[in-house]
Tab-separated table of C-alpha atoms and ligand atoms in Angstrom:
chain	number	residue	atom	x	y	z
K	27	MET	CA	-12.947	17.776	-18.679
K	28	ASN	CA	-15.467	18.854	-16.071
K	29	PHE	CA	-15.703	17.377	-12.613
K	30	PHE	CA	-18.947	16.987	-10.685
K	31	SER	CA	-19.407	16.445	-6.970
K	32	THR	CA	-20.338	12.960	-5.752
K	33	ASN	CA	-22.966	14.743	-3.609
K	34	LYS	CA	-24.378	16.258	-6.823
K	35	GLN	CA	-25.236	19.635	-5.315
K	36	SER	CA	-22.257	21.849	-6.108
K	37	VAL	CA	-21.739	23.275	-9.560
K	38	LYS	CA	-19.330	21.557	-11.926
K	39	ALA	CA	-15.651	22.470	-11.861
K	40	THR	CA	-12.883	22.496	-14.443
K	41	PHE	CA	-9.637	20.632	-13.686
K	42	ARG	CA	-8.085	23.917	-12.561
K	43	GLU	CA	-10.968	24.716	-10.228
K	44	ALA	CA	-11.054	21.188	-8.837
K	45	VAL	CA	-7.315	21.317	-8.038
K	46	LEU	CA	-7.507	24.760	-6.440
K	47	ASN	CA	-10.693	24.052	-4.445
K	48	GLY	CA	-9.653	20.568	-3.341
K	49	GLN	CA	-13.185	19.692	-2.292
K	50	PRO	CA	-16.583	20.851	-3.637
K	51	SER	CA	-18.593	23.115	-1.319
K	52	ASP	CA	-21.221	20.393	-0.758
K	53	LYS	CA	-18.470	18.251	0.867
K	54	GLY	CA	-18.656	15.539	-1.793
K	55	LEU	CA	-15.609	14.564	-3.870
K	56	TYR	CA	-14.803	15.713	-7.380
K	57	PHE	CA	-15.400	13.033	-10.008
K	58	PRO	CA	-14.733	13.215	-13.777
K	59	GLU	CA	-17.829	13.688	-15.914
K	60	ILE	CA	-16.586	11.042	-18.353
K	61	ILE	CA	-14.162	8.202	-17.752
K	62	PRO	CA	-12.016	8.440	-20.880
K	63	ALA	CA	-11.515	5.257	-22.929
K	64	ILE	CA	-7.904	4.600	-23.856
K	65	PRO	CA	-7.670	4.762	-27.678
K	66	PRO	CA	-6.534	1.524	-29.464
K	67	ASP	CA	-3.491	3.470	-30.692
K	68	PHE	CA	-2.184	3.669	-27.174
K	69	TRP	CA	-1.435	-0.058	-27.059
K	70	ARG	CA	0.481	-0.240	-30.333
K	71	ASP	CA	3.926	0.572	-28.912
K	72	PHE	CA	2.838	0.228	-25.304
K	73	LYS	CA	5.782	-1.849	-24.110
K	74	LYS	CA	8.262	0.602	-25.616
K	75	LYS	CA	6.711	3.791	-24.290
K	76	THR	CA	8.520	5.874	-21.673
K	77	LYS	CA	6.999	6.369	-18.233
K	78	ALA	CA	6.482	10.068	-18.927
K	79	GLN	CA	4.734	9.366	-22.253
K	80	ILE	CA	2.326	6.904	-20.642
K	81	ALA	CA	1.628	9.305	-17.782
K	82	PHE	CA	0.943	12.114	-20.246
K	83	GLU	CA	-1.483	10.068	-22.341
K	84	VAL	CA	-3.331	8.810	-19.265
K	85	ILE	CA	-3.727	12.202	-17.570
K	86	LYS	CA	-4.234	14.421	-20.624
K	87	PRO	CA	-8.005	13.868	-21.013
K	88	TYR	CA	-8.515	14.901	-17.370
K	89	VAL	CA	-6.376	18.040	-17.563
K	90	GLY	CA	-7.852	19.126	-20.900
K	91	ASP	CA	-6.618	22.548	-21.957
K	92	ASP	CA	-6.146	23.888	-18.443
K	93	ILE	CA	-2.382	23.318	-18.709
K	94	PRO	CA	-0.542	23.404	-22.076
K	95	ASP	CA	0.564	19.975	-23.376
K	96	GLU	CA	4.293	20.629	-23.183
K	97	ILE	CA	3.973	21.621	-19.525
K	98	VAL	CA	1.796	18.584	-18.707
K	99	LEU	CA	4.469	16.395	-20.285
K	100	GLN	CA	7.163	18.097	-18.240
K	101	ILE	CA	5.119	17.727	-15.031
K	102	CYS	CA	4.676	14.027	-15.819
K	103	ALA	CA	8.396	13.533	-16.411
K	104	GLU	CA	9.244	15.209	-13.104
K	105	THR	CA	6.567	13.197	-11.292
K	106	VAL	CA	7.747	9.738	-12.354
K	107	ASN	CA	11.501	10.309	-12.233
K	108	PHE	CA	12.141	7.067	-10.323
K	109	ASP	CA	11.755	3.303	-10.804
K	110	PHE	CA	8.635	1.176	-10.372
K	111	PRO	CA	10.019	-2.376	-10.539
K	112	LEU	CA	7.798	-5.451	-10.634
K	113	VAL	CA	9.673	-8.024	-8.559
K	114	LYS	CA	8.835	-11.723	-8.465
K	115	ILE	CA	8.603	-13.206	-4.961
K	116	THR	CA	6.914	-16.607	-5.489
K	117	GLU	CA	5.774	-18.544	-8.544
K	118	ASN	CA	2.480	-16.655	-8.675
K	119	ILE	CA	3.075	-13.536	-6.521
K	120	SER	CA	5.044	-10.455	-7.547
K	121	THR	CA	5.309	-7.046	-5.931
K	122	LEU	CA	5.085	-3.660	-7.567
K	123	GLU	CA	7.599	-1.626	-5.562
K	124	LEU	CA	6.365	1.929	-5.206
K	125	PHE	CA	9.017	3.049	-2.733
K	126	HIS	CA	11.880	4.206	-4.914
K	127	GLY	CA	10.914	7.881	-4.858
K	128	ALA	CA	12.199	10.730	-2.720
K	129	THR	CA	10.309	9.832	0.482
K	130	LEU	CA	10.074	6.083	-0.124
K	131	ALA	CA	6.296	5.775	-0.461
K	132	PHE	CA	3.780	5.769	-3.310
K	133	LYS	CA	2.442	9.120	-2.089
K	134	ASP	CA	5.444	10.729	-3.809
K	135	VAL	CA	3.657	10.332	-7.152
K	136	GLY	CA	0.495	12.218	-6.198
K	137	ALA	CA	2.350	14.830	-4.157
K	138	ARG	CA	4.836	15.627	-6.925
K	139	PHE	CA	2.102	15.879	-9.539
K	140	MET	CA	-0.141	18.060	-7.403
K	141	SER	CA	2.623	20.438	-6.324
K	142	ARG	CA	3.568	21.137	-9.912
K	143	CYS	CA	-0.045	21.720	-10.997
K	144	LEU	CA	-0.496	24.098	-8.100
K	145	GLN	CA	2.690	25.912	-9.010
K	146	TYR	CA	1.408	26.356	-12.558
K	147	PHE	CA	-2.006	27.625	-11.434
K	148	SER	CA	-0.625	29.900	-8.732
K	149	ARG	CA	1.530	31.765	-11.245
K	150	GLU	CA	-1.655	33.296	-12.596
K	151	LYS	CA	-2.678	34.594	-9.166
K	152	SER	CA	-1.437	37.684	-7.424
K	153	GLU	CA	-1.606	36.486	-3.826
K	154	LYS	CA	0.709	33.997	-2.188
K	155	THR	CA	-0.284	30.346	-1.800
K	156	ILE	CA	0.018	28.543	1.507
K	157	VAL	CA	-0.480	24.787	1.529
K	158	ILE	CA	-1.381	23.287	4.860
K	159	ALA	CA	-1.230	19.564	5.623
K	160	ALA	CA	-1.753	17.477	8.746
K	161	THR	CA	0.073	14.159	8.787
K	162	SER	CA	0.245	10.987	10.811
K	163	GLY	CA	3.588	10.264	9.134
K	164	ASP	CA	3.655	9.298	5.486
K	165	THR	CA	1.712	12.090	3.800
K	166	GLY	CA	3.761	14.887	5.325
K	167	GLY	CA	7.077	13.725	3.921
K	168	ALA	CA	5.706	13.263	0.428
K	169	VAL	CA	3.972	16.648	0.462
K	170	ALA	CA	6.995	18.453	1.943
K	171	ASN	CA	9.294	16.898	-0.615
K	172	GLY	CA	6.895	17.343	-3.527
K	173	PHE	CA	6.520	21.071	-2.782
K	174	PHE	CA	10.148	21.703	-1.805
K	175	ASP	CA	11.497	24.802	-3.510
K	176	VAL	CA	8.296	25.210	-5.565
K	177	GLU	CA	8.115	28.909	-6.346
K	178	GLY	CA	5.332	31.006	-4.836
K	179	VAL	CA	4.136	28.253	-2.503
K	180	GLU	CA	4.720	28.072	1.261
K	181	VAL	CA	4.050	24.729	2.948
K	182	VAL	CA	3.071	24.212	6.576
K	183	ILE	CA	3.063	20.636	7.864
K	184	LEU	CA	1.482	19.753	11.213
K	185	TYR	CA	2.595	16.536	12.860
K	186	PRO	CA	1.985	15.031	16.302
K	187	GLN	CA	5.059	15.241	18.521
K	188	GLY	CA	6.637	11.846	19.238
K	189	LYS	CA	4.080	9.958	17.144
K	190	VAL	CA	5.824	9.596	13.784
K	191	SER	CA	8.767	7.296	13.027
K	192	ARG	CA	12.369	8.536	13.048
K	193	VAL	CA	12.708	8.497	9.259
K	194	GLN	CA	9.321	10.140	8.813
K	195	GLU	CA	10.232	12.970	11.197
K	196	LEU	CA	13.550	13.620	9.468
K	197	GLN	CA	11.816	13.709	6.084
K	198	LEU	CA	9.519	16.458	7.385
K	199	THR	CA	11.939	18.552	9.345
K	200	THR	CA	15.209	18.651	7.420
K	201	LEU	CA	14.176	20.434	4.231
K	202	GLY	CA	13.856	24.060	5.292
K	203	LYS	CA	13.335	26.795	2.634
K	204	ASN	CA	9.580	26.985	1.866
K	205	ILE	CA	8.735	24.010	4.125
K	206	SER	CA	7.831	24.620	7.795
K	207	ALA	CA	7.319	21.673	10.110
K	208	LEU	CA	5.151	22.332	13.159
K	209	GLU	CA	5.507	19.840	15.964
K	210	VAL	CA	2.132	19.802	17.689
K	211	ASN	CA	1.842	18.881	21.330
K	212	GLY	CA	-1.158	16.628	20.690
K	213	THR	CA	-2.499	13.823	18.501
K	214	PHE	CA	-2.955	13.461	14.745
K	215	ASP	CA	-6.619	14.382	15.232
K	216	ASP	CA	-5.538	17.643	16.895
K	217	CYS	CA	-3.335	18.382	13.872
K	218	GLN	CA	-6.223	17.729	11.538
K	219	THR	CA	-8.552	19.966	13.566
K	220	LEU	CA	-5.972	22.775	13.467
K	221	ALA	CA	-5.616	22.446	9.693
K	222	LYS	CA	-9.383	22.501	9.203
K	223	THR	CA	-9.771	25.541	11.464
K	224	ALA	CA	-7.175	27.413	9.408
K	225	LEU	CA	-8.850	26.427	6.142
K	226	ALA	CA	-12.140	27.853	7.431
K	227	ASP	CA	-10.594	31.123	8.706
K	228	GLU	CA	-12.271	33.692	6.442
K	229	ASP	CA	-10.184	36.596	7.727
K	230	LEU	CA	-6.961	34.753	6.900
K	231	LYS	CA	-8.279	33.678	3.511
K	232	ARG	CA	-8.804	37.294	2.516
K	233	LYS	CA	-5.063	37.850	2.924
K	234	VAL	CA	-3.646	34.707	1.338
K	235	PHE	CA	-4.678	31.787	-0.867
K	236	LEU	CA	-4.905	28.918	1.599
K	237	THR	CA	-5.335	25.339	0.413
K	238	SER	CA	-4.730	21.803	1.653
K	239	ALA	CA	-2.667	19.011	0.118
K	240	ASN	CA	-5.346	16.538	1.062
K	241	SER	CA	-5.359	13.083	-0.526
K	242	ILE	CA	-8.833	13.630	-1.959
K	243	ASN	CA	-7.550	16.346	-4.339
K	244	VAL	CA	-7.914	15.107	-7.944
K	245	ALA	CA	-4.296	16.110	-8.632
K	246	ARG	CA	-3.170	13.564	-6.036
K	247	TRP	CA	-5.733	10.909	-6.882
K	248	LEU	CA	-5.606	10.700	-10.696
K	249	PRO	CA	-1.818	10.296	-11.221
K	250	GLN	CA	-1.924	7.179	-9.056
K	251	GLN	CA	-3.158	5.422	-12.186
K	252	PHE	CA	0.297	5.704	-13.795
K	253	TYR	CA	2.076	2.860	-12.044
K	254	TYR	CA	-0.682	0.343	-12.763
K	255	PHE	CA	0.202	0.881	-16.424
K	256	TYR	CA	3.934	0.498	-15.698
K	257	ALA	CA	3.211	-2.845	-14.007
K	258	LEU	CA	1.270	-4.047	-17.051
K	259	GLN	CA	4.172	-3.017	-19.291
K	260	ARG	CA	6.248	-5.561	-17.381
K	261	TRP	CA	3.548	-8.193	-16.955
K	262	GLU	CA	4.754	-11.150	-19.003
K	263	ASP	CA	1.562	-13.198	-19.322
K	264	ASP	CA	-0.365	-11.504	-22.166
K	265	GLU	CA	-3.118	-14.132	-22.034
K	266	ASN	CA	-3.979	-13.714	-18.354
K	267	ALA	CA	-4.519	-10.348	-16.748
K	268	PRO	CA	-3.170	-9.989	-13.191
K	269	VAL	CA	-4.970	-9.991	-9.862
K	270	ILE	CA	-3.901	-6.805	-8.064
K	271	SER	CA	-3.884	-6.507	-4.288
K	272	VAL	CA	-3.779	-2.977	-2.885
K	273	PRO	CA	-3.089	-2.209	0.796
K	274	SER	CA	-5.876	0.278	1.500
K	275	GLY	CA	-6.772	2.918	4.051
K	276	ASN	CA	-8.554	5.815	2.423
K	277	PHE	CA	-9.062	3.741	-0.756
K	278	GLY	CA	-7.614	6.372	-3.093
K	279	ASN	CA	-4.910	4.126	-4.470
K	280	VAL	CA	-7.167	1.160	-5.256
K	281	CYS	CA	-9.773	3.544	-6.690
K	282	ALA	CA	-7.165	4.935	-9.113
K	283	GLY	CA	-6.378	1.373	-10.213
K	284	ILE	CA	-10.042	0.654	-10.859
K	285	LEU	CA	-10.334	3.887	-12.834
K	286	ALA	CA	-7.377	2.803	-15.015
K	287	HIS	CA	-9.091	-0.544	-15.540
K	288	VAL	CA	-12.392	1.029	-16.557
K	289	SER	CA	-10.408	3.129	-19.042
K	290	GLY	CA	-9.106	-0.076	-20.620
K	291	LEU	CA	-6.228	-1.491	-18.569
K	292	PRO	CA	-6.559	-5.298	-18.377
K	293	VAL	CA	-6.937	-6.478	-14.768
K	294	SER	CA	-8.527	-9.730	-13.655
K	295	LYS	CA	-9.498	-8.657	-10.138
K	296	PHE	CA	-8.725	-6.035	-7.500
K	297	ILE	CA	-8.326	-6.909	-3.867
K	298	ALA	CA	-8.535	-4.124	-1.311
K	299	ALA	CA	-6.486	-5.333	1.636
K	300	THR	CA	-7.161	-3.536	4.914
K	301	ASN	CA	-5.839	-3.903	8.453
K	302	ALA	CA	-8.200	-4.231	11.452
K	303	ASN	CA	-9.978	-1.102	10.205
K	304	ASP	CA	-12.506	-3.238	8.384
K	305	VAL	CA	-15.410	-0.943	7.424
K	306	ILE	CA	-15.197	-1.882	3.726
K	307	PRO	CA	-14.601	-5.664	4.127
K	308	ASN	CA	-17.656	-5.630	6.409
K	309	PHE	CA	-19.632	-3.696	3.834
K	310	PHE	CA	-18.808	-6.366	1.245
K	311	GLN	CA	-20.020	-9.087	3.572
K	312	ARG	CA	-23.152	-7.444	4.864
K	313	GLY	CA	-24.001	-4.877	2.198
K	314	LYS	CA	-24.229	-2.217	4.873
K	315	MET	CA	-21.748	0.557	5.660
K	316	GLU	CA	-21.006	1.054	9.348
K	317	ILE	CA	-18.503	3.840	9.979
K	318	LYS	CA	-16.283	3.299	13.022
K	319	SER	CA	-13.528	5.289	14.662
K	320	SER	CA	-10.073	4.165	13.637
K	321	ILE	CA	-7.978	1.623	15.542
K	322	ALA	CA	-4.162	1.889	15.792
K	323	THR	CA	-2.358	-0.939	13.958
K	324	LEU	CA	1.117	-1.876	12.678
K	325	SER	CA	0.201	-0.532	9.228
K	326	ASN	CA	-0.608	2.896	10.607
K	327	ALA	CA	-0.908	4.720	7.273
K	328	MET	CA	-4.074	2.661	6.755
K	329	ASP	CA	-5.687	3.400	10.126
K	330	VAL	CA	-8.798	4.964	8.634
K	331	GLY	CA	-12.260	4.500	10.102
K	332	ASN	CA	-14.182	6.248	7.355
K	333	PRO	CA	-12.465	5.713	3.979
K	334	SER	CA	-13.278	8.882	2.068
K	335	ASN	CA	-12.439	7.659	-1.443
K	336	PHE	CA	-14.871	4.761	-1.342
K	337	VAL	CA	-17.652	7.005	-2.669
K	338	ARG	CA	-15.593	7.382	-5.838
K	339	ILE	CA	-15.501	3.599	-6.238
K	340	LEU	CA	-19.283	3.483	-5.841
K	341	GLU	CA	-19.551	6.255	-8.433
K	342	ILE	CA	-17.398	4.283	-10.933
K	343	PHE	CA	-19.770	1.328	-10.634
K	344	ASP	CA	-22.814	3.574	-10.686
K	345	ASN	CA	-23.727	2.212	-7.244
K	346	ASP	CA	-24.253	-1.253	-8.731
K	347	PHE	CA	-23.155	-3.510	-5.886
K	348	ILE	CA	-23.270	-6.750	-7.931
K	349	ASN	CA	-20.967	-5.347	-10.613
K	350	LEU	CA	-18.687	-3.922	-7.976
K	351	LYS	CA	-18.308	-7.270	-6.217
K	352	GLU	CA	-17.317	-8.923	-9.465
K	353	LYS	CA	-14.319	-6.637	-9.865
K	354	LEU	CA	-13.331	-5.925	-6.282
K	355	GLU	CA	-12.925	-8.021	-3.154
K	356	ALA	CA	-11.904	-6.810	0.274
K	357	LEU	CA	-10.151	-8.574	3.126
K	358	SER	CA	-9.203	-7.416	6.615
K	359	VAL	CA	-5.868	-8.691	7.980
K	360	SER	CA	-5.033	-8.606	11.707
K	361	ASP	CA	-1.736	-7.326	13.156
K	362	GLU	CA	-0.907	-10.852	14.240
K	363	ILE	CA	-1.187	-12.210	10.688
K	364	THR	CA	0.632	-9.135	9.334
K	365	ALA	CA	3.646	-9.786	11.587
K	366	GLN	CA	3.554	-13.512	10.848
K	367	THR	CA	3.488	-12.781	7.101
K	368	MET	CA	6.488	-10.450	7.446
K	369	ARG	CA	8.466	-13.174	9.258
K	370	GLU	CA	7.463	-15.948	6.866
K	371	VAL	CA	8.135	-14.045	3.662
K	372	PHE	CA	11.559	-13.047	4.962
K	373	GLU	CA	12.440	-16.597	6.019
K	374	LYS	CA	11.108	-18.337	2.905
K	375	TYR	CA	11.884	-15.828	0.165
K	376	ASN	CA	14.372	-13.442	1.747
K	377	TYR	CA	12.094	-10.473	0.964
K	378	ILE	CA	11.562	-7.736	3.559
K	379	LEU	CA	7.962	-6.524	3.625
K	380	ASP	CA	6.803	-3.390	5.369
K	381	PRO	CA	3.582	-3.830	7.409
K	382	HIS	CA	1.397	-2.304	4.651
K	383	GLY	CA	2.873	-4.515	1.943
K	384	ALA	CA	2.469	-7.514	4.243
K	385	VAL	CA	-1.273	-6.878	4.433
K	386	GLY	CA	-1.337	-6.794	0.628
K	387	PHE	CA	0.757	-9.960	0.306
K	388	TYR	CA	-1.438	-11.934	2.685
K	389	ALA	CA	-4.699	-10.901	0.994
K	390	LEU	CA	-3.301	-11.874	-2.411
K	391	GLU	CA	-1.948	-15.210	-1.206
K	392	ASN	CA	-5.311	-15.950	0.347
K	393	TYR	CA	-7.115	-15.191	-2.929
K	394	LEU	CA	-4.698	-17.217	-5.069
K	395	HIS	CA	-5.074	-20.163	-2.738
K	396	LYS	CA	-8.751	-20.266	-3.728
K	397	ASN	CA	-8.018	-19.419	-7.382
K	398	PRO	CA	-4.881	-21.449	-8.178
K	399	ASP	CA	-5.024	-20.786	-11.934
K	400	LYS	CA	-4.397	-17.049	-11.420
K	401	LYS	CA	-1.332	-14.900	-10.831
K	402	GLY	CA	-0.952	-11.443	-9.467
K	403	PHE	CA	0.986	-8.738	-7.701
K	404	PHE	CA	0.509	-6.567	-4.646
K	405	LEU	CA	1.608	-2.963	-4.224
K	406	GLU	CA	4.514	-2.470	-1.824
K	407	THR	CA	3.382	1.007	-0.793
K	408	ALA	CA	6.374	2.072	1.330
K	409	HIS	CA	9.946	1.069	2.149
K	410	PRO	CA	10.347	-1.040	5.320
K	411	ILE	CA	12.866	1.428	6.744
K	412	LYS	CA	10.066	3.934	7.309
K	413	PHE	CA	8.481	1.828	10.040
K	414	ASP	CA	10.206	1.200	13.353
K	415	SER	CA	8.293	-2.093	13.836
K	416	VAL	CA	10.006	-3.846	10.909
K	417	GLU	CA	13.323	-4.312	12.680
K	418	ASN	CA	11.583	-5.821	15.726
K	419	ILE	CA	9.506	-8.245	13.691
K	420	THR	CA	11.878	-9.277	10.915
K	421	GLY	CA	15.190	-8.650	12.667
K	422	THR	CA	16.292	-6.278	9.897
K	423	CYS	CA	14.920	-3.511	7.717
K	424	GLY	CA	17.479	-3.944	4.974
K	425	ALA	CA	20.057	-1.534	3.611
K	426	ILE	CA	19.459	2.194	3.923
K	427	PRO	CA	18.240	3.421	0.513
K	428	GLU	CA	20.330	6.026	-1.241
K	429	ALA	CA	17.464	8.521	-1.287
K	430	ILE	CA	17.695	8.969	2.481
K	431	GLU	CA	21.354	8.239	3.191
K	432	ASP	CA	22.196	11.807	4.083
K	433	LEU	CA	18.935	12.334	5.998
K	434	PHE	CA	20.517	11.256	9.267
K	435	SER	CA	23.210	13.925	9.117
K	436	ARG	CA	20.873	16.877	8.464
K	437	PRO	CA	19.709	19.062	11.369
K	438	LYS	CA	16.080	18.870	12.417
K	439	GLN	CA	14.189	22.155	12.031
K	440	SER	CA	10.780	22.339	13.624
K	441	VAL	CA	8.649	24.756	15.594
K	442	LYS	CA	6.858	23.370	18.635
K	443	ILE	CA	3.297	24.585	19.046
K	444	ARG	CA	0.402	23.832	21.365
K	445	ALA	CA	-2.720	22.178	19.956
K	446	ASN	CA	-4.210	25.643	19.898
K	447	TYR	CA	-5.318	27.617	16.845
K	448	GLU	CA	-3.846	30.911	18.091
K	449	ASP	CA	-0.310	29.457	17.856
K	450	LEU	CA	-0.904	28.243	14.315
K	451	ARG	CA	-2.565	31.469	13.187
K	452	GLU	CA	0.348	33.555	14.356
K	453	ILE	CA	2.751	31.434	12.330
K	454	LEU	CA	0.557	31.596	9.238
K	455	LEU	CA	0.326	35.396	9.491
K	456	GLN	CA	4.130	35.641	9.559
K	457	LYS	CA	4.251	33.852	6.192
K	458	ILE	CA	2.060	36.345	4.350
E	8	PLP	C1	-1.342	6.200	2.470
E	8	PLP	C2	-0.815	4.816	2.526
E	8	PLP	C3	-1.630	3.691	2.268
E	8	PLP	C4	-3.118	3.805	2.016
E	8	PLP	O1	-3.436	4.327	0.767
E	8	PLP	P1	-4.939	4.801	0.451
E	8	PLP	O2	-4.880	5.444	-0.872
E	8	PLP	O3	-5.279	5.788	1.546
E	8	PLP	O4	-5.807	3.604	0.500
E	8	PLP	C5	-1.040	2.439	2.254
E	8	PLP	N1	0.265	2.277	2.527
E	8	PLP	C6	1.080	3.318	2.798
E	8	PLP	C7	2.505	3.062	3.132
E	8	PLP	C8	0.578	4.627	2.812
E	8	PLP	O5	1.388	5.662	3.090
């Protein structure tokens, strides 16, 4: 499979090139030349297939021959080595829980898949690979964990001091080995600027292969299709396809769901649920895109002012706005309603939502209120324990999941740096 750039200026890339480059030189996003149709065969034993088998069949057309089949299958098995339960909350609303992986968020899937592809591709290269990632909290843990102990790859995570939750910080700083956590005296934007400066440092790049674990990388984006299939395996109403509500920030997750649907997965409607960062809901209302700077909200992993993956959604629909609106709706949910939803769902149904899931729940409930003959599920994108606000709002964040039980007893290892490229460069040079 070849990938073209959504800006249509760069040359086409193979899967391997797209993974290693991350982003085309014209600053567009990589997009598959063909959206593969799922063969009728696929559905024959669908409900009996293993998670790894489904993942393999879904991703194979995109990877092509760039990685041998048996290794792709192994990568898939290692990527989806945890549960994706579909849990009923009300008569017509279920939740697809995506937080049973190592760092308790859906980003584990993309990060695990990408790290293993990169490991495979970097074996063929002579120089060392350094992966650099800036995080506002959730991405860093998933990337650190996904790349932990991956041979030939050093990982440097930049996070803003004092601005990530307790669990998130421990997930970043307690791994050690090939993972270095840099605690930046600054904001998330400073971290991102530092990462970008490093990635543009030509002198450094002559010495080492430097890449980012950015969410726009196709190896993080494409595997997010997998769990939409797992949900449909468990969907009991064969006559009526589900409405799926996706808490959205950068719109990568919902875009992967739409891609799966265009390939043949039955879905009645997608709802992109955003917080107060409402660029896309506004676009749906007015037909005009007005980029804003991001606002801080309770669901902070979705505080995105300029959702980068939306261009991929436009590409899927060939920029046909009418078609797009038939398949996708968008709703912005305020912090006040998010907190109220968290309280209500706990009181009525004894289910603890995290702020991101709450945004998804509310948007789905709102849609089903207007379409009472439909049923659906929302994605619970992270475990409530990851967000310090949950305890304040709900009064509890539930039991501590097994995956992080021993996190609290491990020592924190981080290096404090100024928001200054010289500090970062020195550390990177030591890793070569
Ligand atoms: C990253 C993240 C999101 C947003 O996903 P996008 O693909 O950027 O739309 C939602 N919820 C949680 C918990 C996240 O970490």
